[in-house]
Amino acid sequence: MSTTKQVASNSVEEVDEKFHDKDTASNAGSEFDLVSYHENNAGRLVVDPEEARVEFGEEVAKKLKLSKDGTKVLWPQPTDDPEDPQNWSDFRKNFQLFIVTLAAIVPDFDSGIGIADIFALATQYNTTTGHINNLTSNWSIFLLGWGGIFAVMLMRRFGRLPVLFWSQVLALGFLVGCTFAPNLNTFTAMRCLNGFFATCPQVTGLYIVTDLFPFHLQARKLNIWTMGFIISPFLSPFIMGFIVARISWRWTYGIGSIYGAFVVALIVFFGEETMFDRKLANPRPIPLPESRLRARVETLVGITGARMAKYRDSWSKSVFACINVVWRPHLFAILVFEAMVFGFSIGINTTNAVFLGSPPPLGYGFSQFGIAGAYATPIVAVLIGELLGRYFNDWVMNFSIRRAGGVFIAESRLWTCYIAMPLYICGFVVLGASFQMHLSVGALVMGWGIAEVAVMINTVAIYAYCNDCFPRMQGEISALINLARTLGGFSVAYFQVPWAMKNGALQTFGVEAAIVVALFLLIVPPLQLRGGPLRERYSL
């Protein structure tokens, strides 16, 4: 395809002149592949219909399907099949997004229950809060990352729905095991296994968003899904903190199990398979059973996916897909950056309960109710971040498309990081100063809240950028970002409290913010300047 070969820009603002050769574009004709264009041109999409006429020629432009308002070309191009998820009604699409967002809350919600219970668990098992953190919280967070890698391998072969269903069933079983664990070793095993299996929705969401929504809506929808798993680790300390102050800690895991059962029920009764094999001549080569109930059960449990597996990626390609993509320079660099941004925020979540509950001079000496109430701060902050990110990401996208003459360049997503970083510095420094100097609760709330707004805004931008750069690898991208953020965060609880006790919380949080900003300066501007050539050379 002479007109659709992958071409990258040298910067966010530049558009390669060779794409504006009308004579070449007019010869595209039947050679133009509407199905694969957005994958072959990773990170550079023609979005404006007028620019499409210039680059592709009138014959191709007439075939392009546009958004309802006629201002944007749809990528991927929907097929004529009404069962193509891109053609589903808005309600049907948004309901699937709603389900996977609720499911994405489960992993970190379950993990965060242990934060609310940390003092009760230490009493129950006759040990210290530090030992509980190190043995259960940190390792369950660690396994949250690795579970997503294996989930993506299965989804490539068997589809989204059955892997989501079985992972949540197993996670629910292990959470019930936490509820009734007779000793610390059993509790630790159950909690870690729950983390490994529960994490699936935190990688499925990017698949589902790109399955259902065209390019120009994906960042907005990613904002909703991302909000689910960013807010989730704060929900459980907030809700369960009030409960464990009154009754047994086992009830907190019981309530978590009830929520997990609710999510499983939603998946069973309303979840739909969004994987559509649009590259096949017949996207549905295996006929479904005439019985709607049987078809539903076979799709849910994976029988349909197992039959379709022979038409999809091989096991070898599925297993090594993450390895094949992670070493790409522009991806690896941004993963390191996001690992630190999100990782230190995970550290805040796991250690703030200790800071808040410990008596002065280390902490504030809050009661169990006080600690629970404090976790309302990041919940509100994430909601604010969702609102800010939704409109700012759309503005950045539309502004960049206009500046580039109707073409979207992936690196423009990274402008959002410039908003996040000053907020990140401010939040971490104020939070550290609050703990060290025992400033008012208002200062603590502002610092913690501003930091979480920054994390929310930055994370959505990173997901959107990586997805734009590797449109064939949404699952792997999601799994690798999930792994990066958990690897960045699981170890923080080991050193954050001892470091703060020795040198002060201001130094601890200030250095963490400095590390993040240094990585930002080393990675984001160079990617914006040289991201185009990197995509041209290393994209899949």
XYZ file of C-alpha atoms in Angstrom:
540
model
C 0.000 0.000 0.000
C 2.053 2.914 -1.236
C -0.176 5.499 0.380
C -0.676 3.871 3.730
C 2.785 2.846 4.737
C 3.654 3.878 8.240
C 5.048 7.387 8.417
C 5.868 9.241 11.608
C 6.335 12.922 12.275
C 9.473 14.393 13.801
C 7.582 16.274 16.487
C 4.127 16.872 17.857
C 3.519 19.788 15.541
C 4.972 18.466 12.270
C 3.140 16.573 9.555
C 5.270 14.711 7.039
C 4.986 16.438 3.675
C 5.059 13.238 1.675
C 1.617 12.412 2.962
C 0.340 15.465 1.105
C 1.223 14.175 -2.333
C -2.161 14.285 -4.055
C -1.032 12.389 -7.115
C 0.107 9.412 -5.070
C -2.982 9.495 -2.904
C -5.323 9.529 -5.893
C -3.923 6.201 -7.043
C -4.796 4.439 -3.803
C -8.160 3.198 -5.052
C -8.902 -0.365 -4.203
C -5.471 -0.916 -2.654
C -6.445 1.112 0.416
C -7.089 -1.176 3.396
C -9.767 0.442 5.538
C -9.564 -2.346 8.107
C -5.850 -2.009 8.869
C -5.017 1.636 8.180
C -5.154 2.683 11.848
C -2.812 -0.188 12.757
C -0.355 0.322 9.918
C -0.104 4.042 10.673
C 0.436 3.684 14.395
C 0.553 7.082 16.049
C -0.418 9.111 12.974
C -4.066 9.132 11.933
C -5.873 11.277 9.403
C -8.933 12.441 11.327
C -10.300 15.380 9.349
C -12.469 14.346 6.342
C -11.057 17.130 4.158
C -7.500 16.011 4.865
C -8.576 12.450 4.055
C -9.549 13.602 0.545
C -6.111 15.148 0.126
C -4.137 12.167 1.409
C -6.224 9.226 0.204
C -7.972 10.605 -2.853
C -11.638 11.193 -3.534
C -12.420 7.552 -4.288
C -11.208 6.344 -0.889
C -12.597 9.360 0.979
C -16.112 8.566 -0.258
C -15.921 5.147 1.412
C -14.886 6.463 4.810
C -17.443 6.393 7.608
C -17.558 9.532 9.725
C -18.702 10.499 13.211
C -22.344 11.556 13.641
C -21.455 15.223 13.309
C -19.365 14.518 10.200
C -16.222 16.163 11.577
C -14.033 13.105 12.199
C -13.096 9.934 10.339
C -13.851 6.823 12.389
C -10.872 4.613 13.226
C -11.226 1.680 13.168
C -13.713 1.833 10.317
C -16.902 -0.018 11.339
C -17.978 -2.894 9.116
C -21.510 -3.285 7.757
C -22.233 -6.050 10.264
C -24.729 -4.858 12.919
C -22.978 -7.119 15.450
C -19.701 -5.263 14.991
C -19.244 -3.697 18.463
C -18.372 -0.396 16.770
C -21.961 -0.370 15.459
C -23.671 -1.069 18.778
C -25.943 1.552 20.291
C -24.442 4.078 22.688
C -26.365 2.534 25.588
C -25.102 -0.962 24.799
C -21.515 0.259 24.549
C -21.627 2.361 27.694
C -23.236 -0.433 29.686
C -20.326 -2.746 28.847
C -17.935 0.044 29.874
C -19.897 0.394 33.126
C -19.543 -3.332 33.862
C -15.806 -3.464 33.198
C -15.291 -0.285 35.270
C -17.087 -1.870 38.234
C -14.984 -4.994 37.689
C -11.792 -2.899 37.540
C -12.583 -1.670 41.051
C -12.398 -5.236 42.434
C -8.597 -5.920 42.478
C -7.400 -2.826 44.337
C -10.599 -2.662 46.401
C -9.885 -6.172 47.672
C -6.228 -5.320 48.229
C -7.139 -2.107 50.052
C -9.314 -3.920 52.580
C -6.109 -4.999 54.285
C -5.152 -1.342 54.765
C -8.292 -0.678 56.791
C -7.728 -3.889 58.744
C -4.004 -3.494 59.331
C -4.214 -2.855 63.090
C -6.959 -5.465 63.581
C -4.968 -8.053 61.617
C -1.849 -7.338 63.646
C -3.850 -7.924 66.830
C -5.575 -11.042 65.467
C -2.338 -12.711 64.386
C -0.168 -11.346 67.219
C 2.323 -9.486 65.048
C 3.191 -5.932 63.968
C 1.569 -3.688 61.383
C 4.861 -3.619 59.479
C 4.916 -7.392 59.250
C 1.312 -7.445 57.994
C 2.154 -4.809 55.351
C 5.283 -6.614 54.181
C 3.807 -10.096 54.159
C 0.324 -9.459 52.750
C -0.214 -5.968 51.308
C 3.039 -5.656 49.392
C 3.019 -9.138 47.874
C -0.645 -8.976 46.889
C 0.127 -5.693 45.088
C 3.127 -7.352 43.421
C 0.962 -10.191 42.071
C -1.664 -7.765 40.790
C 0.807 -6.840 38.063
C 1.773 -10.334 36.954
C -1.788 -11.640 36.802
C -2.585 -9.225 33.980
C 0.247 -10.586 31.808
C -1.260 -14.084 31.857
C -4.812 -12.792 31.390
C -3.843 -11.060 28.135
C -2.324 -14.256 26.732
C -5.656 -16.016 27.221
C -7.747 -13.121 25.893
C -5.888 -13.111 22.603
C -6.983 -16.698 22.054
C -10.340 -17.065 23.762
C -11.844 -13.577 23.863
C -12.509 -10.992 26.553
C -15.657 -12.303 28.249
C -14.704 -15.850 29.337
C -11.336 -14.756 30.750
C -13.016 -11.915 32.621
C -15.682 -14.273 33.966
C -13.402 -17.063 35.202
C -10.846 -14.667 36.691
C -13.523 -12.944 38.765
C -15.022 -16.249 39.898
C -11.602 -17.433 41.129
C -10.844 -14.063 42.739
C -14.154 -14.222 44.585
C -13.345 -17.702 45.877
C -9.987 -16.610 47.244
C -11.490 -13.520 48.879
C -13.959 -15.773 50.668
C -10.865 -17.721 51.768
C -9.455 -14.494 53.274
C -12.701 -14.028 55.183
C -12.434 -17.361 56.975
C -8.623 -17.784 57.108
C -7.718 -19.490 60.421
C -4.086 -18.319 60.504
C -1.740 -15.749 58.983
C -0.171 -18.120 56.446
C -3.548 -19.106 55.033
C -4.668 -15.481 54.978
C -1.496 -14.456 53.127
C -1.902 -17.187 50.508
C -5.565 -16.348 49.917
C -4.889 -12.633 49.640
C -2.023 -13.080 47.180
C -3.990 -15.500 44.983
C -6.914 -13.098 45.026
C -4.625 -10.344 43.747
C -3.246 -12.525 40.945
C -6.642 -13.511 39.537
C -8.638 -10.358 40.328
C -6.434 -8.079 38.228
C -7.928 -9.171 34.877
C -10.384 -6.218 34.519
C -7.482 -3.807 34.925
C -6.116 -5.041 31.598
C -9.407 -5.983 29.908
C -10.666 -2.402 30.004
C -8.326 -1.043 27.324
C -9.335 -3.927 25.038
C -13.021 -3.220 25.585
C -12.692 0.541 25.095
C -10.895 0.067 21.765
C -13.288 -2.728 20.733
C -16.311 -0.493 21.292
C -15.339 3.112 20.647
C -13.676 4.952 17.744
C -10.334 6.654 18.190
C -11.615 10.155 18.963
C -13.713 8.914 21.926
C -11.198 6.497 23.412
C -9.362 8.896 25.749
C -12.676 10.063 27.235
C -13.803 6.479 27.846
C -10.391 5.463 29.155
C -10.789 8.252 31.681
C -13.885 6.511 33.101
C -12.318 3.036 33.231
C -9.064 4.372 34.677
C -10.990 6.239 37.341
C -12.399 2.876 38.485
C -9.095 1.265 39.372
C -7.432 4.458 40.627
C -10.254 5.223 43.051
C -10.678 1.610 44.190
C -7.738 1.322 46.653
C -9.156 4.297 48.559
C -12.741 3.086 48.638
C -12.046 0.079 50.824
C -10.029 1.893 53.553
C -12.735 4.574 53.573
C -15.738 2.225 53.806
C -14.168 -0.640 55.737
C -12.402 1.642 58.214
C -15.730 2.586 59.747
C -16.830 -1.062 59.811
C -13.695 -2.532 61.396
C -13.906 0.099 64.120
C -17.204 -1.461 65.218
C -17.139 -5.168 64.321
C -14.744 -7.963 63.360
C -12.322 -7.438 60.481
C -13.709 -10.606 58.894
C -16.858 -8.696 58.024
C -14.829 -6.333 55.842
C -13.679 -9.236 53.681
C -17.225 -10.594 53.740
C -18.554 -7.307 52.368
C -15.797 -7.314 49.762
C -16.924 -10.821 48.776
C -20.502 -9.580 48.387
C -19.313 -6.827 46.040
C -17.264 -9.381 44.089
C -20.344 -11.606 43.774
C -22.333 -8.620 42.483
C -19.720 -7.991 39.765
C -19.712 -11.677 38.798
C -23.516 -11.553 38.510
C -23.300 -8.512 36.220
C -20.792 -10.333 34.014
C -22.929 -13.495 33.919
C -26.213 -11.803 33.038
C -25.157 -8.725 31.064
C -21.534 -9.037 29.948
C -20.982 -9.370 26.188
C -18.080 -10.510 24.083
C -16.594 -7.406 22.458
C -13.845 -9.159 20.484
C -14.726 -8.937 16.795
C -12.405 -10.605 14.296
C -12.813 -7.901 11.676
C -9.778 -8.987 9.686
C -11.391 -12.324 8.800
C -13.404 -12.489 5.576
C -16.194 -13.866 7.771
C -15.746 -12.429 11.304
C -18.032 -15.153 12.697
C -16.923 -18.360 10.972
C -18.461 -20.619 13.639
C -22.270 -20.510 13.790
C -23.802 -19.987 17.214
C -26.333 -22.504 18.582
C -29.971 -21.752 17.802
C -30.801 -21.685 21.502
C -30.010 -18.221 22.870
C -29.435 -19.664 26.334
C -26.945 -22.227 25.066
C -25.178 -19.593 22.958
C -24.964 -17.360 26.004
C -23.514 -20.076 28.228
C -20.997 -21.225 25.601
C -19.798 -17.649 25.062
C -19.558 -16.952 28.783
C -17.617 -20.068 29.827
C -15.295 -20.017 26.810
C -16.554 -22.820 24.570
C -17.163 -20.389 21.700
C -13.768 -18.783 22.316
C -12.041 -22.171 22.252
C -13.618 -22.918 18.870
C -12.580 -19.519 17.535
C -8.989 -19.867 18.805
C -7.798 -21.541 15.594
C -8.656 -18.358 13.666
C -6.726 -16.124 16.063
C -3.125 -15.628 17.144
C -1.074 -18.745 17.850
C -0.007 -19.677 21.368
C 3.591 -18.709 20.638
C 2.585 -15.250 19.432
C 0.237 -14.766 22.382
C 2.779 -15.883 24.990
C 5.653 -13.783 23.679
C 3.610 -10.704 22.708
C 4.498 -8.765 25.867
C 8.194 -9.540 25.468
C 7.986 -8.499 21.834
C 6.646 -5.060 22.684
C 8.150 -4.102 26.063
C 11.661 -3.418 24.766
C 10.526 -0.778 22.246
C 12.347 2.399 23.372
C 9.394 4.805 23.364
C 7.255 2.330 25.321
C 9.913 1.236 27.812
C 10.795 4.839 28.645
C 7.207 5.870 29.311
C 6.633 2.713 31.400
C 9.527 3.668 33.686
C 8.048 7.138 34.081
C 4.545 5.838 34.860
C 5.944 3.209 37.245
C 7.317 5.942 39.456
C 4.330 8.302 39.114
C 1.808 5.639 40.065
C 4.118 3.597 42.252
C 4.746 6.344 44.779
C 0.996 6.985 44.965
C 0.486 3.303 45.808
C 3.091 3.765 48.507
C 1.104 6.673 49.911
C -1.995 4.513 50.085
C -0.357 1.641 51.933
C 1.643 3.758 54.372
C -0.690 6.663 55.118
C -2.765 4.437 57.386
C 0.400 3.979 59.459
C 1.241 7.702 59.417
C -2.297 8.682 60.343
C -2.761 6.093 63.076
C 0.650 6.264 64.724
C 1.022 8.613 67.710
C 3.181 11.746 67.443
C 5.929 12.503 66.593
C 5.655 10.065 63.653
C 1.950 10.424 62.901
C -1.273 12.193 63.736
C -2.616 9.655 66.227
C -5.993 9.413 64.465
C -8.627 6.984 65.686
C -9.904 4.239 63.386
C -12.782 6.546 62.447
C -10.383 9.385 61.718
C -8.248 7.227 59.446
C -11.323 6.014 57.553
C -12.584 9.562 57.101
C -9.220 10.734 55.773
C -9.519 8.307 52.853
C -12.411 10.384 51.500
C -9.707 12.824 50.340
C -8.250 10.783 47.454
C -11.733 9.604 46.445
C -12.865 13.184 45.850
C -9.512 13.971 44.216
C -9.838 11.150 41.672
C -13.348 12.318 40.759
C -12.000 15.834 40.221
C -9.156 14.381 38.145
C -11.657 12.476 36.010
C -13.591 15.650 35.219
C -10.458 17.681 34.474
C -8.881 14.905 32.419
C -12.004 14.268 30.373
C -12.220 17.792 29.013
C -8.514 18.566 28.877
C -7.650 15.401 26.924
C -10.387 16.155 24.405
C -9.179 19.749 24.093
C -5.577 18.655 23.553
C -6.658 16.139 20.900
C -8.807 18.622 18.964
C -6.253 21.418 19.240
C -3.445 19.140 18.033
C -5.507 17.907 15.097
C -6.152 21.490 13.993
C -2.479 22.431 14.401
C -1.379 19.414 12.352
C -3.772 20.069 9.478
C -6.351 17.409 10.276
C -3.860 14.743 11.374
C -3.495 13.354 14.886
C 0.033 12.703 16.186
C 0.334 10.359 19.199
C 2.905 12.462 21.041
C 0.366 15.248 21.485
C -1.213 13.112 24.233
C 1.834 13.845 26.386
C 1.023 17.553 26.734
C -1.312 16.516 29.544
C 1.714 15.414 31.590
C 2.830 19.059 31.731
C -0.315 19.829 33.718
C 0.127 16.822 36.009
C 3.733 17.385 37.075
C 3.388 20.739 38.912
C 0.386 19.305 40.746
C 2.402 16.188 41.621
C 5.253 18.240 43.123
C 2.877 20.456 45.061
C 0.872 17.529 46.417
C 3.820 15.438 47.562
C 5.697 18.337 49.169
C 2.624 19.568 51.059
C 1.805 16.012 52.181
C 5.359 15.438 53.419
C 5.420 18.771 55.211
C 2.067 17.967 56.837
C 3.375 14.732 58.352
C 6.740 16.125 59.431
C 5.599 19.464 60.817
C 2.156 18.286 61.962
C 0.367 20.924 59.939
C -3.397 21.145 60.064
C -5.598 18.384 58.704
C -6.554 20.833 55.946
C -2.958 20.875 54.684
C -2.830 17.065 54.736
C -6.094 16.878 52.779
C -4.909 19.410 50.179
C -1.545 17.725 49.682
C -2.958 14.234 49.349
C -5.801 15.408 47.114
C -3.618 17.406 44.722
C -1.209 14.453 44.363
C -4.038 12.082 43.405
C -5.484 14.543 40.877
C -2.041 14.600 39.226
C -1.827 10.789 39.161
C -5.267 10.499 37.574
C -4.543 13.054 34.847
C -1.109 11.620 34.043
C -2.188 7.976 33.939
C -4.965 8.540 31.390
C -2.518 10.378 29.128
C -0.017 7.506 29.340
C -2.636 4.867 28.527
C -3.899 6.891 25.563
C -0.388 7.559 24.215
C 0.722 3.932 24.433
C -2.536 2.736 22.876
C -2.081 5.157 19.968
C 1.497 3.959 19.416
C 0.627 0.247 19.481
C -2.959 -0.156 18.213
C -2.443 -3.897 17.602
C -1.325 -4.522 21.183
C -3.950 -2.988 23.466
C -3.972 -5.914 25.874
C -0.213 -6.096 26.166
C 0.038 -2.320 26.610
C -2.548 -2.416 29.372
C -0.872 -5.379 31.080
C 2.578 -3.779 30.932
C 1.355 -0.453 32.341
C -0.446 -2.386 35.076
C 2.741 -4.347 35.815
C 4.864 -1.184 35.793
C 2.662 0.655 38.261
C 2.486 -2.303 40.650
C 6.218 -3.008 40.472
C 6.774 0.677 41.122
C 4.473 0.622 44.138
C 4.778 -2.700 45.911
C 8.214 -1.986 47.343
C 7.487 1.556 48.540
C 5.871 0.417 51.785
C 9.124 -1.365 52.697
C 11.152 1.859 52.897
C 8.754 4.802 53.146
C 7.910 4.652 56.859
C 11.483 3.808 58.063
C 12.868 6.565 55.818
C 10.371 9.104 57.176
C 11.161 8.089 60.776
C 14.883 8.596 60.200
C 14.986 11.700 57.995
C 11.497 13.172 58.069
C 8.467 12.810 55.808
C 9.253 16.031 53.939
C 12.531 14.605 52.667
C 10.872 11.279 51.841
C 8.010 12.688 49.790
C 10.135 15.495 48.374
C 12.740 13.093 46.987
C 10.000 10.895 45.504
C 8.525 13.930 43.733
C 11.996 14.949 42.530
C 12.594 11.475 41.050
C 9.320 11.671 39.145
C 10.015 15.163 37.783
C 13.544 14.162 36.742
C 12.137 11.197 34.819
C 9.535 13.470 33.247
C 12.225 15.868 31.974
C 14.387 13.002 30.710
C 11.569 11.142 28.945
C 8.548 13.222 27.931
C 10.116 16.178 26.020
C 12.545 13.890 24.113
C 9.629 11.630 23.166
C 7.716 14.596 21.841
C 10.713 15.676 19.793
C 11.835 12.274 18.510
C 8.787 10.082 19.021
C 7.929 10.046 15.334
C 11.166 8.398 14.163
C 10.990 5.954 17.074
C 7.464 4.934 16.080
C 8.464 4.591 12.453
C 11.329 2.278 13.343
C 9.978 0.286 16.288
C 6.186 0.132 16.038
C 4.579 -3.224 15.320
